[in-house]
Amino acid sequence: MNRDFVYSGSPAHIVFGEGKSALAGAWVETIGCRKALVLSTPQRQADAEALAERLGPVAAGVFAGAVMHTPVGVTERAMETVARMGADCVVSLGGGSTTGLGKAIAYRTDLPQIVIPTTYAGSEVTPILGETEGGRKTTVRHPRILPEVVIYDPALTLGLPVGISVNSGLNAMAHAVEGLYAQDRNPISTLMAIEGLSALRTSLPKIVKAPRDIDVRADALYGAWLCGAVLGTVGMALHHKICHTLGGTFGTPHAETHAIMLPHTAGYNADAVPELLAPVVEIFGGSIGGLWDFAREIGAPLTLKDLGLSEADLDRAAEVATENPHWNPRPVDRRSIRALLQDAWEGRRPA
Ligand code: NAD
């Protein structure tokens, strides 16, 4: 077995535990800041205002305009608020959309970020920022983008609707599955991927039954952290490329797209890297198709058709997803990607 690898640890501080979001104000001071701008989506504005209230003297104010895929126009408005309020750091309270806005501000200003994630997307532990402008989504990776402090407080996820929890959990799992066969994987990323998948395998079905169980929520958030850390450490392949294409070109919702595509992309790569995907087979009941069974069991969407895509869109998606060559364990060509998309569109179970 080849044991060559490079491992670089993340410099971020990770704070995990029920009620730990109460430490946000102390962390603002620990990182040497005095005026934090709290960010959220419009839907979570009341929570953001309550957090700003709790931050007291170290709060500069609230910007509740975050939306999915980080449109540059929203970032520019947020930057005006940063300047007007004299903010010296941001506190992002919410899912990947809010974290994305904080990262976009940090990328432009180098302001430090404290993130309090409330979904399982995993963006908070990656140095990656996806932004949209003029209908195009571009991705940039830079050390300035990686948040300095992440506070995981499972109590804040108790009200995350079951549907969003399921899709977001599968989104996290996709980071781990692709991390297992990443070209630049290392022993730590593989350990994190397996542990993250196991934690979500156990917790997501329990969340469906008892969404307000704090221990189960803690398990899922723990799994999401590990899966996100894999995404932040190693390169992704076909799965992320296709989801990026579908989201960027057809505006399909982020987490749902990942949830639907995961069993299909894993199935596509299964024969190319059987030994690397063996942990997935083991965790999900003996076959890659077990991933699809799991998604169905927890009520995830199973067909691209349900996201409003037409069959004709699949031709274009296959074209866009294969126009720039990218690494994948199994070679990628337009015909096989078109077939894979057809299976996902119809919701066919992979073998
Ligand atoms: P999201 O942040 O848009 O959240 C989904 C919805 O859930 C929103 O309406 C939000 O207000 C609501 N919500 C969040 N937390 C809640 C809670 N605790 N209770 C009730 N409602 C709550 O979606 P997401 O799936 O978390 O993130 C998707 C975005 O993140 C996309 O833009 C994607 O590109 C990005 N992302 C980036 C990375 C990266 O590393 N750069 C990784 C994953 C996702």
PDB file of N, CA and C in Angstrom, residues 16 68 93-99 103 115-126 150-177 196-197 199-232 239-240 254-256 258-259 262 294 298:
ATOM      1  N   PHE A  16     -17.179  23.278  20.087  1.00  0.00           N
ATOM      2  CA  PHE A  16     -18.360  22.431  19.854  1.00  0.00           C
ATOM      3  C   PHE A  16     -19.088  22.186  21.169  1.00  0.00           C
ATOM      4  N   MET A  68     -28.700  32.506  -1.247  1.00  0.00           N
ATOM      5  CA  MET A  68     -27.925  31.373  -1.767  1.00  0.00           C
ATOM      6  C   MET A  68     -27.016  31.762  -2.936  1.00  0.00           C
ATOM      7  N   LEU A  93     -24.273  33.871  11.290  1.00  0.00           N
ATOM      8  CA  LEU A  93     -25.186  32.954  11.982  1.00  0.00           C
ATOM      9  C   LEU A  93     -26.131  32.347  10.949  1.00  0.00           C
ATOM     10  N   GLY A  94     -25.956  31.074  10.611  1.00  0.00           N
ATOM     11  CA  GLY A  94     -26.866  30.462   9.645  1.00  0.00           C
ATOM     12  C   GLY A  94     -26.216  29.336   8.868  1.00  0.00           C
ATOM     13  N   GLY A  95     -26.784  29.051   7.699  1.00  0.00           N
ATOM     14  CA  GLY A  95     -26.276  27.973   6.849  1.00  0.00           C
ATOM     15  C   GLY A  95     -25.214  28.467   5.875  1.00  0.00           C
ATOM     16  N   GLY A  96     -25.022  27.676   4.824  1.00  0.00           N
ATOM     17  CA  GLY A  96     -23.972  27.989   3.856  1.00  0.00           C
ATOM     18  C   GLY A  96     -24.149  29.337   3.164  1.00  0.00           C
ATOM     19  N   SER A  97     -25.391  29.794   3.027  1.00  0.00           N
ATOM     20  CA  SER A  97     -25.610  31.083   2.359  1.00  0.00           C
ATOM     21  C   SER A  97     -25.040  32.229   3.187  1.00  0.00           C
ATOM     22  N   THR A  98     -25.281  32.177   4.485  1.00  0.00           N
ATOM     23  CA  THR A  98     -24.767  33.229   5.372  1.00  0.00           C
ATOM     24  C   THR A  98     -23.252  33.128   5.497  1.00  0.00           C
ATOM     25  N   THR A  99     -22.756  31.911   5.648  1.00  0.00           N
ATOM     26  CA  THR A  99     -21.308  31.715   5.723  1.00  0.00           C
ATOM     27  C   THR A  99     -20.652  32.248   4.452  1.00  0.00           C
ATOM     28  N   LYS A 103     -17.658  34.984   4.115  1.00  0.00           N
ATOM     29  CA  LYS A 103     -16.401  34.669   3.416  1.00  0.00           C
ATOM     30  C   LYS A 103     -16.124  35.702   2.320  1.00  0.00           C
ATOM     31  N   VAL A 115     -18.010  31.945  12.715  1.00  0.00           N
ATOM     32  CA  VAL A 115     -19.200  31.360  12.094  1.00  0.00           C
ATOM     33  C   VAL A 115     -19.931  30.486  13.104  1.00  0.00           C
ATOM     34  N   ILE A 116     -21.244  30.650  13.138  1.00  0.00           N
ATOM     35  CA  ILE A 116     -22.091  29.794  13.980  1.00  0.00           C
ATOM     36  C   ILE A 116     -23.045  29.083  13.015  1.00  0.00           C
ATOM     37  N   PRO A 117     -22.655  27.865  12.571  1.00  0.00           N
ATOM     38  CA  PRO A 117     -23.446  27.188  11.524  1.00  0.00           C
ATOM     39  C   PRO A 117     -24.740  26.595  12.071  1.00  0.00           C
ATOM     40  N   THR A 118     -25.808  26.705  11.284  1.00  0.00           N
ATOM     41  CA  THR A 118     -27.081  26.120  11.725  1.00  0.00           C
ATOM     42  C   THR A 118     -27.639  25.119  10.711  1.00  0.00           C
ATOM     43  N   THR A 119     -26.843  24.760   9.700  1.00  0.00           N
ATOM     44  CA  THR A 119     -27.190  23.648   8.804  1.00  0.00           C
ATOM     45  C   THR A 119     -25.958  22.734   8.751  1.00  0.00           C
ATOM     46  N   TYR A 120     -26.004  21.732   7.849  1.00  0.00           N
ATOM     47  CA  TYR A 120     -24.902  20.767   7.788  1.00  0.00           C
ATOM     48  C   TYR A 120     -24.035  20.950   6.535  1.00  0.00           C
ATOM     49  N   ALA A 121     -24.133  22.119   5.883  1.00  0.00           N
ATOM     50  CA  ALA A 121     -23.475  22.325   4.588  1.00  0.00           C
ATOM     51  C   ALA A 121     -21.947  22.201   4.641  1.00  0.00           C
ATOM     52  N   GLY A 122     -21.329  22.645   5.744  1.00  0.00           N
ATOM     53  CA  GLY A 122     -19.887  22.446   5.915  1.00  0.00           C
ATOM     54  C   GLY A 122     -18.998  23.569   5.417  1.00  0.00           C
ATOM     55  N   SER A 123     -19.591  24.613   4.863  1.00  0.00           N
ATOM     56  CA  SER A 123     -18.795  25.697   4.282  1.00  0.00           C
ATOM     57  C   SER A 123     -17.879  26.376   5.300  1.00  0.00           C
ATOM     58  N   GLU A 124     -18.287  26.377   6.570  1.00  0.00           N
ATOM     59  CA  GLU A 124     -17.566  27.104   7.616  1.00  0.00           C
ATOM     60  C   GLU A 124     -16.132  26.605   7.839  1.00  0.00           C
ATOM     61  N   VAL A 125     -15.819  25.395   7.409  1.00  0.00           N
ATOM     62  CA  VAL A 125     -14.456  24.879   7.619  1.00  0.00           C
ATOM     63  C   VAL A 125     -13.694  24.725   6.295  1.00  0.00           C
ATOM     64  N   THR A 126     -14.076  25.496   5.284  1.00  0.00           N
ATOM     65  CA  THR A 126     -13.353  25.424   4.017  1.00  0.00           C
ATOM     66  C   THR A 126     -12.838  26.809   3.612  1.00  0.00           C
ATOM     67  N   VAL A 150     -15.088  28.742  14.531  1.00  0.00           N
ATOM     68  CA  VAL A 150     -16.398  28.146  14.245  1.00  0.00           C
ATOM     69  C   VAL A 150     -16.983  27.653  15.564  1.00  0.00           C
ATOM     70  N   ILE A 151     -18.187  28.104  15.861  1.00  0.00           N
ATOM     71  CA  ILE A 151     -18.855  27.650  17.089  1.00  0.00           C
ATOM     72  C   ILE A 151     -20.054  26.788  16.681  1.00  0.00           C
ATOM     73  N   TYR A 152     -19.950  25.488  16.959  1.00  0.00           N
ATOM     74  CA  TYR A 152     -21.045  24.561  16.648  1.00  0.00           C
ATOM     75  C   TYR A 152     -21.906  24.405  17.894  1.00  0.00           C
ATOM     76  N   ASP A 153     -23.139  24.887  17.820  1.00  0.00           N
ATOM     77  CA  ASP A 153     -24.046  24.780  18.959  1.00  0.00           C
ATOM     78  C   ASP A 153     -25.289  24.005  18.505  1.00  0.00           C
ATOM     79  N   PRO A 154     -25.358  22.702  18.842  1.00  0.00           N
ATOM     80  CA  PRO A 154     -26.498  21.900  18.347  1.00  0.00           C
ATOM     81  C   PRO A 154     -27.848  22.461  18.762  1.00  0.00           C
ATOM     82  N   ALA A 155     -27.904  23.229  19.849  1.00  0.00           N
ATOM     83  CA  ALA A 155     -29.202  23.784  20.281  1.00  0.00           C
ATOM     84  C   ALA A 155     -29.795  24.671  19.185  1.00  0.00           C
ATOM     85  N   LEU A 156     -28.937  25.301  18.395  1.00  0.00           N
ATOM     86  CA  LEU A 156     -29.438  26.200  17.351  1.00  0.00           C
ATOM     87  C   LEU A 156     -29.994  25.442  16.146  1.00  0.00           C
ATOM     88  N   THR A 157     -29.778  24.124  16.108  1.00  0.00           N
ATOM     89  CA  THR A 157     -30.269  23.344  14.968  1.00  0.00           C
ATOM     90  C   THR A 157     -31.569  22.600  15.290  1.00  0.00           C
ATOM     91  N   LEU A 158     -32.051  22.739  16.517  1.00  0.00           N
ATOM     92  CA  LEU A 158     -33.257  21.989  16.912  1.00  0.00           C
ATOM     93  C   LEU A 158     -34.446  22.338  16.029  1.00  0.00           C
ATOM     94  N   GLY A 159     -34.505  23.594  15.567  1.00  0.00           N
ATOM     95  CA  GLY A 159     -35.644  24.025  14.751  1.00  0.00           C
ATOM     96  C   GLY A 159     -35.399  23.916  13.259  1.00  0.00           C
ATOM     97  N   LEU A 160     -34.257  23.368  12.871  1.00  0.00           N
ATOM     98  CA  LEU A 160     -33.993  23.222  11.433  1.00  0.00           C
ATOM     99  C   LEU A 160     -35.005  22.220  10.874  1.00  0.00           C
ATOM    100  N   PRO A 161     -35.849  22.645   9.912  1.00  0.00           N
ATOM    101  CA  PRO A 161     -36.895  21.729   9.433  1.00  0.00           C
ATOM    102  C   PRO A 161     -36.310  20.394   8.954  1.00  0.00           C
ATOM    103  N   VAL A 162     -37.086  19.332   9.136  1.00  0.00           N
ATOM    104  CA  VAL A 162     -36.596  17.979   8.811  1.00  0.00           C
ATOM    105  C   VAL A 162     -36.126  17.907   7.353  1.00  0.00           C
ATOM    106  N   GLY A 163     -36.902  18.467   6.432  1.00  0.00           N
ATOM    107  CA  GLY A 163     -36.533  18.405   5.017  1.00  0.00           C
ATOM    108  C   GLY A 163     -35.174  19.054   4.759  1.00  0.00           C
ATOM    109  N   ILE A 164     -34.949  20.220   5.340  1.00  0.00           N
ATOM    110  CA  ILE A 164     -33.649  20.904   5.142  1.00  0.00           C
ATOM    111  C   ILE A 164     -32.540  20.093   5.820  1.00  0.00           C
ATOM    112  N   SER A 165     -32.845  19.503   6.986  1.00  0.00           N
ATOM    113  CA  SER A 165     -31.842  18.698   7.705  1.00  0.00           C
ATOM    114  C   SER A 165     -31.386  17.523   6.845  1.00  0.00           C
ATOM    115  N   VAL A 166     -32.357  16.837   6.237  1.00  0.00           N
ATOM    116  CA  VAL A 166     -32.059  15.657   5.422  1.00  0.00           C
ATOM    117  C   VAL A 166     -31.200  16.046   4.208  1.00  0.00           C
ATOM    118  N   ASN A 167     -31.628  17.065   3.488  1.00  0.00           N
ATOM    119  CA  ASN A 167     -30.885  17.454   2.278  1.00  0.00           C
ATOM    120  C   ASN A 167     -29.495  17.963   2.621  1.00  0.00           C
ATOM    121  N   SER A 168     -29.451  18.759   3.672  1.00  0.00           N
ATOM    122  CA  SER A 168     -28.180  19.338   4.085  1.00  0.00           C
ATOM    123  C   SER A 168     -27.236  18.233   4.580  1.00  0.00           C
ATOM    124  N   GLY A 169     -27.798  17.235   5.277  1.00  0.00           N
ATOM    125  CA  GLY A 169     -26.981  16.111   5.750  1.00  0.00           C
ATOM    126  C   GLY A 169     -26.394  15.328   4.585  1.00  0.00           C
ATOM    127  N   LEU A 170     -27.201  15.117   3.541  1.00  0.00           N
ATOM    128  CA  LEU A 170     -26.692  14.397   2.360  1.00  0.00           C
ATOM    129  C   LEU A 170     -25.658  15.253   1.619  1.00  0.00           C
ATOM    130  N   ASN A 171     -25.840  16.568   1.642  1.00  0.00           N
ATOM    131  CA  ASN A 171     -24.843  17.476   1.063  1.00  0.00           C
ATOM    132  C   ASN A 171     -23.499  17.275   1.779  1.00  0.00           C
ATOM    133  N   ALA A 172     -23.549  17.196   3.110  1.00  0.00           N
ATOM    134  CA  ALA A 172     -22.321  16.967   3.887  1.00  0.00           C
ATOM    135  C   ALA A 172     -21.705  15.615   3.522  1.00  0.00           C
ATOM    136  N   MET A 173     -22.555  14.596   3.424  1.00  0.00           N
ATOM    137  CA  MET A 173     -22.038  13.257   3.113  1.00  0.00           C
ATOM    138  C   MET A 173     -21.325  13.224   1.764  1.00  0.00           C
ATOM    139  N   ALA A 174     -21.800  14.031   0.831  1.00  0.00           N
ATOM    140  CA  ALA A 174     -21.161  14.059  -0.498  1.00  0.00           C
ATOM    141  C   ALA A 174     -19.709  14.534  -0.400  1.00  0.00           C
ATOM    142  N   HIS A 175     -19.424  15.458   0.531  1.00  0.00           N
ATOM    143  CA  HIS A 175     -18.035  15.907   0.699  1.00  0.00           C
ATOM    144  C   HIS A 175     -17.163  14.720   1.136  1.00  0.00           C
ATOM    145  N   ALA A 176     -17.714  13.920   2.064  1.00  0.00           N
ATOM    146  CA  ALA A 176     -16.937  12.791   2.595  1.00  0.00           C
ATOM    147  C   ALA A 176     -16.743  11.706   1.549  1.00  0.00           C
ATOM    148  N   VAL A 177     -17.806  11.398   0.800  1.00  0.00           N
ATOM    149  CA  VAL A 177     -17.695  10.329  -0.209  1.00  0.00           C
ATOM    150  C   VAL A 177     -16.643  10.721  -1.248  1.00  0.00           C
ATOM    151  N   GLY A 196     -17.411  10.886   9.775  1.00  0.00           N
ATOM    152  CA  GLY A 196     -18.494  11.817   9.434  1.00  0.00           C
ATOM    153  C   GLY A 196     -19.668  11.078   8.804  1.00  0.00           C
ATOM    154  N   LEU A 197     -19.373  10.159   7.884  1.00  0.00           N
ATOM    155  CA  LEU A 197     -20.446   9.384   7.237  1.00  0.00           C
ATOM    156  C   LEU A 197     -21.190   8.524   8.262  1.00  0.00           C
ATOM    157  N   ALA A 199     -21.516   9.056  11.484  1.00  0.00           N
ATOM    158  CA  ALA A 199     -22.320   9.896  12.386  1.00  0.00           C
ATOM    159  C   ALA A 199     -23.623  10.322  11.697  1.00  0.00           C
ATOM    160  N   LEU A 200     -23.542  10.653  10.417  1.00  0.00           N
ATOM    161  CA  LEU A 200     -24.761  11.077   9.709  1.00  0.00           C
ATOM    162  C   LEU A 200     -25.657   9.891   9.384  1.00  0.00           C
ATOM    163  N   ARG A 201     -25.048   8.745   9.090  1.00  0.00           N
ATOM    164  CA  ARG A 201     -25.824   7.517   8.833  1.00  0.00           C
ATOM    165  C   ARG A 201     -26.702   7.196  10.035  1.00  0.00           C
ATOM    166  N   THR A 202     -26.159   7.381  11.232  1.00  0.00           N
ATOM    167  CA  THR A 202     -26.893   7.053  12.448  1.00  0.00           C
ATOM    168  C   THR A 202     -27.896   8.151  12.812  1.00  0.00           C
ATOM    169  N   SER A 203     -27.485   9.405  12.652  1.00  0.00           N
ATOM    170  CA  SER A 203     -28.309  10.492  13.207  1.00  0.00           C
ATOM    171  C   SER A 203     -29.449  10.956  12.295  1.00  0.00           C
ATOM    172  N   LEU A 204     -29.245  10.951  10.970  1.00  0.00           N
ATOM    173  CA  LEU A 204     -30.298  11.529  10.110  1.00  0.00           C
ATOM    174  C   LEU A 204     -31.648  10.805  10.243  1.00  0.00           C
ATOM    175  N   PRO A 205     -31.678   9.446  10.242  1.00  0.00           N
ATOM    176  CA  PRO A 205     -32.991   8.794  10.414  1.00  0.00           C
ATOM    177  C   PRO A 205     -33.625   9.140  11.766  1.00  0.00           C
ATOM    178  N   LYS A 206     -32.787   9.356  12.774  1.00  0.00           N
ATOM    179  CA  LYS A 206     -33.340   9.705  14.100  1.00  0.00           C
ATOM    180  C   LYS A 206     -33.890  11.125  14.083  1.00  0.00           C
ATOM    181  N   ILE A 207     -33.255  12.018  13.334  1.00  0.00           N
ATOM    182  CA  ILE A 207     -33.760  13.396  13.241  1.00  0.00           C
ATOM    183  C   ILE A 207     -35.144  13.412  12.595  1.00  0.00           C
ATOM    184  N   VAL A 208     -35.338  12.529  11.599  1.00  0.00           N
ATOM    185  CA  VAL A 208     -36.641  12.462  10.931  1.00  0.00           C
ATOM    186  C   VAL A 208     -37.725  12.127  11.959  1.00  0.00           C
ATOM    187  N   LYS A 209     -37.378  11.243  12.898  1.00  0.00           N
ATOM    188  CA  LYS A 209     -38.375  10.818  13.893  1.00  0.00           C
ATOM    189  C   LYS A 209     -38.462  11.782  15.079  1.00  0.00           C
ATOM    190  N   ALA A 210     -37.315  12.332  15.484  1.00  0.00           N
ATOM    191  CA  ALA A 210     -37.295  13.184  16.689  1.00  0.00           C
ATOM    192  C   ALA A 210     -36.393  14.392  16.441  1.00  0.00           C
ATOM    193  N   PRO A 211     -36.899  15.371  15.671  1.00  0.00           N
ATOM    194  CA  PRO A 211     -36.025  16.491  15.278  1.00  0.00           C
ATOM    195  C   PRO A 211     -35.544  17.352  16.439  1.00  0.00           C
ATOM    196  N   ARG A 212     -36.187  17.242  17.597  1.00  0.00           N
ATOM    197  CA  ARG A 212     -35.778  18.111  18.701  1.00  0.00           C
ATOM    198  C   ARG A 212     -34.944  17.365  19.751  1.00  0.00           C
ATOM    199  N   ASP A 213     -34.406  16.210  19.377  1.00  0.00           N
ATOM    200  CA  ASP A 213     -33.528  15.467  20.290  1.00  0.00           C
ATOM    201  C   ASP A 213     -32.118  16.071  20.200  1.00  0.00           C
ATOM    202  N   ILE A 214     -31.682  16.679  21.272  1.00  0.00           N
ATOM    203  CA  ILE A 214     -30.421  17.443  21.242  1.00  0.00           C
ATOM    204  C   ILE A 214     -29.197  16.539  21.007  1.00  0.00           C
ATOM    205  N   ASP A 215     -29.224  15.320  21.555  1.00  0.00           N
ATOM    206  CA  ASP A 215     -28.063  14.432  21.377  1.00  0.00           C
ATOM    207  C   ASP A 215     -27.920  14.009  19.915  1.00  0.00           C
ATOM    208  N   VAL A 216     -29.045  13.733  19.287  1.00  0.00           N
ATOM    209  CA  VAL A 216     -29.037  13.334  17.883  1.00  0.00           C
ATOM    210  C   VAL A 216     -28.590  14.516  17.014  1.00  0.00           C
ATOM    211  N   ARG A 217     -29.096  15.703  17.349  1.00  0.00           N
ATOM    212  CA  ARG A 217     -28.673  16.910  16.621  1.00  0.00           C
ATOM    213  C   ARG A 217     -27.160  17.131  16.775  1.00  0.00           C
ATOM    214  N   ALA A 218     -26.646  16.848  17.966  1.00  0.00           N
ATOM    215  CA  ALA A 218     -25.199  17.009  18.187  1.00  0.00           C
ATOM    216  C   ALA A 218     -24.418  16.017  17.318  1.00  0.00           C
ATOM    217  N   ASP A 219     -24.924  14.785  17.218  1.00  0.00           N
ATOM    218  CA  ASP A 219     -24.252  13.775  16.372  1.00  0.00           C
ATOM    219  C   ASP A 219     -24.219  14.228  14.915  1.00  0.00           C
ATOM    220  N   ALA A 220     -25.347  14.756  14.437  1.00  0.00           N
ATOM    221  CA  ALA A 220     -25.412  15.178  13.033  1.00  0.00           C
ATOM    222  C   ALA A 220     -24.473  16.358  12.777  1.00  0.00           C
ATOM    223  N   LEU A 221     -24.441  17.301  13.715  1.00  0.00           N
ATOM    224  CA  LEU A 221     -23.577  18.476  13.533  1.00  0.00           C
ATOM    225  C   LEU A 221     -22.105  18.076  13.591  1.00  0.00           C
ATOM    226  N   TYR A 222     -21.806  17.110  14.451  1.00  0.00           N
ATOM    227  CA  TYR A 222     -20.449  16.562  14.539  1.00  0.00           C
ATOM    228  C   TYR A 222     -20.061  15.922  13.195  1.00  0.00           C
ATOM    229  N   GLY A 223     -20.987  15.132  12.646  1.00  0.00           N
ATOM    230  CA  GLY A 223     -20.728  14.515  11.339  1.00  0.00           C
ATOM    231  C   GLY A 223     -20.540  15.573  10.259  1.00  0.00           C
ATOM    232  N   ALA A 224     -21.358  16.613  10.327  1.00  0.00           N
ATOM    233  CA  ALA A 224     -21.272  17.679   9.318  1.00  0.00           C
ATOM    234  C   ALA A 224     -19.936  18.404   9.401  1.00  0.00           C
ATOM    235  N   TRP A 225     -19.459  18.632  10.629  1.00  0.00           N
ATOM    236  CA  TRP A 225     -18.140  19.265  10.791  1.00  0.00           C
ATOM    237  C   TRP A 225     -17.058  18.410  10.112  1.00  0.00           C
ATOM    238  N   LEU A 226     -17.081  17.107  10.400  1.00  0.00           N
ATOM    239  CA  LEU A 226     -16.046  16.225   9.836  1.00  0.00           C
ATOM    240  C   LEU A 226     -16.114  16.206   8.307  1.00  0.00           C
ATOM    241  N   CYS A 227     -17.328  16.094   7.772  1.00  0.00           N
ATOM    242  CA  CYS A 227     -17.478  16.050   6.309  1.00  0.00           C
ATOM    243  C   CYS A 227     -17.034  17.381   5.690  1.00  0.00           C
ATOM    244  N   GLY A 228     -17.394  18.487   6.336  1.00  0.00           N
ATOM    245  CA  GLY A 228     -16.966  19.801   5.845  1.00  0.00           C
ATOM    246  C   GLY A 228     -15.454  19.925   5.879  1.00  0.00           C
ATOM    247  N   ALA A 229     -14.849  19.396   6.950  1.00  0.00           N
ATOM    248  CA  ALA A 229     -13.385  19.467   7.071  1.00  0.00           C
ATOM    249  C   ALA A 229     -12.712  18.691   5.933  1.00  0.00           C
ATOM    250  N   VAL A 230     -13.336  17.602   5.495  1.00  0.00           N
ATOM    251  CA  VAL A 230     -12.797  16.854   4.354  1.00  0.00           C
ATOM    252  C   VAL A 230     -12.829  17.742   3.103  1.00  0.00           C
ATOM    253  N   LEU A 231     -13.961  18.399   2.889  1.00  0.00           N
ATOM    254  CA  LEU A 231     -14.085  19.303   1.732  1.00  0.00           C
ATOM    255  C   LEU A 231     -13.029  20.407   1.786  1.00  0.00           C
ATOM    256  N   GLY A 232     -12.727  20.868   3.005  1.00  0.00           N
ATOM    257  CA  GLY A 232     -11.749  21.947   3.162  1.00  0.00           C
ATOM    258  C   GLY A 232     -10.316  21.490   2.975  1.00  0.00           C
ATOM    259  N   HIS A 239     -18.852  14.531  -8.669  1.00  0.00           N
ATOM    260  CA  HIS A 239     -20.086  14.880  -7.969  1.00  0.00           C
ATOM    261  C   HIS A 239     -20.211  16.399  -7.791  1.00  0.00           C
ATOM    262  N   HIS A 240     -19.166  17.012  -7.253  1.00  0.00           N
ATOM    263  CA  HIS A 240     -19.237  18.457  -7.005  1.00  0.00           C
ATOM    264  C   HIS A 240     -19.294  19.237  -8.317  1.00  0.00           C
ATOM    265  N   HIS A 254     -29.228  24.077  -3.907  1.00  0.00           N
ATOM    266  CA  HIS A 254     -27.921  23.471  -3.607  1.00  0.00           C
ATOM    267  C   HIS A 254     -28.016  22.098  -2.920  1.00  0.00           C
ATOM    268  N   ALA A 255     -28.614  22.076  -1.718  1.00  0.00           N
ATOM    269  CA  ALA A 255     -28.580  20.842  -0.927  1.00  0.00           C
ATOM    270  C   ALA A 255     -29.391  19.724  -1.597  1.00  0.00           C
ATOM    271  N   GLU A 256     -30.545  20.058  -2.173  1.00  0.00           N
ATOM    272  CA  GLU A 256     -31.382  19.060  -2.848  1.00  0.00           C
ATOM    273  C   GLU A 256     -30.625  18.432  -4.022  1.00  0.00           C
ATOM    274  N   HIS A 258     -27.383  18.093  -4.389  1.00  0.00           N
ATOM    275  CA  HIS A 258     -26.388  17.149  -3.844  1.00  0.00           C
ATOM    276  C   HIS A 258     -27.061  15.861  -3.389  1.00  0.00           C
ATOM    277  N   ALA A 259     -28.210  16.016  -2.711  1.00  0.00           N
ATOM    278  CA  ALA A 259     -28.892  14.839  -2.165  1.00  0.00           C
ATOM    279  C   ALA A 259     -29.286  13.877  -3.284  1.00  0.00           C
ATOM    280  N   LEU A 262     -25.902  12.302  -5.211  1.00  0.00           N
ATOM    281  CA  LEU A 262     -24.875  11.518  -4.517  1.00  0.00           C
ATOM    282  C   LEU A 262     -24.871  10.017  -4.840  1.00  0.00           C
ATOM    283  N   PHE A 294     -30.870   4.632   1.584  1.00  0.00           N
ATOM    284  CA  PHE A 294     -30.796   5.496   2.768  1.00  0.00           C
ATOM    285  C   PHE A 294     -31.502   6.828   2.491  1.00  0.00           C
ATOM    286  N   ILE A 298     -34.961   8.296   4.445  1.00  0.00           N
ATOM    287  CA  ILE A 298     -35.070   9.525   5.245  1.00  0.00           C
ATOM    288  C   ILE A 298     -35.875  10.607   4.504  1.00  0.00           C
TER     289      ILE A 298
END
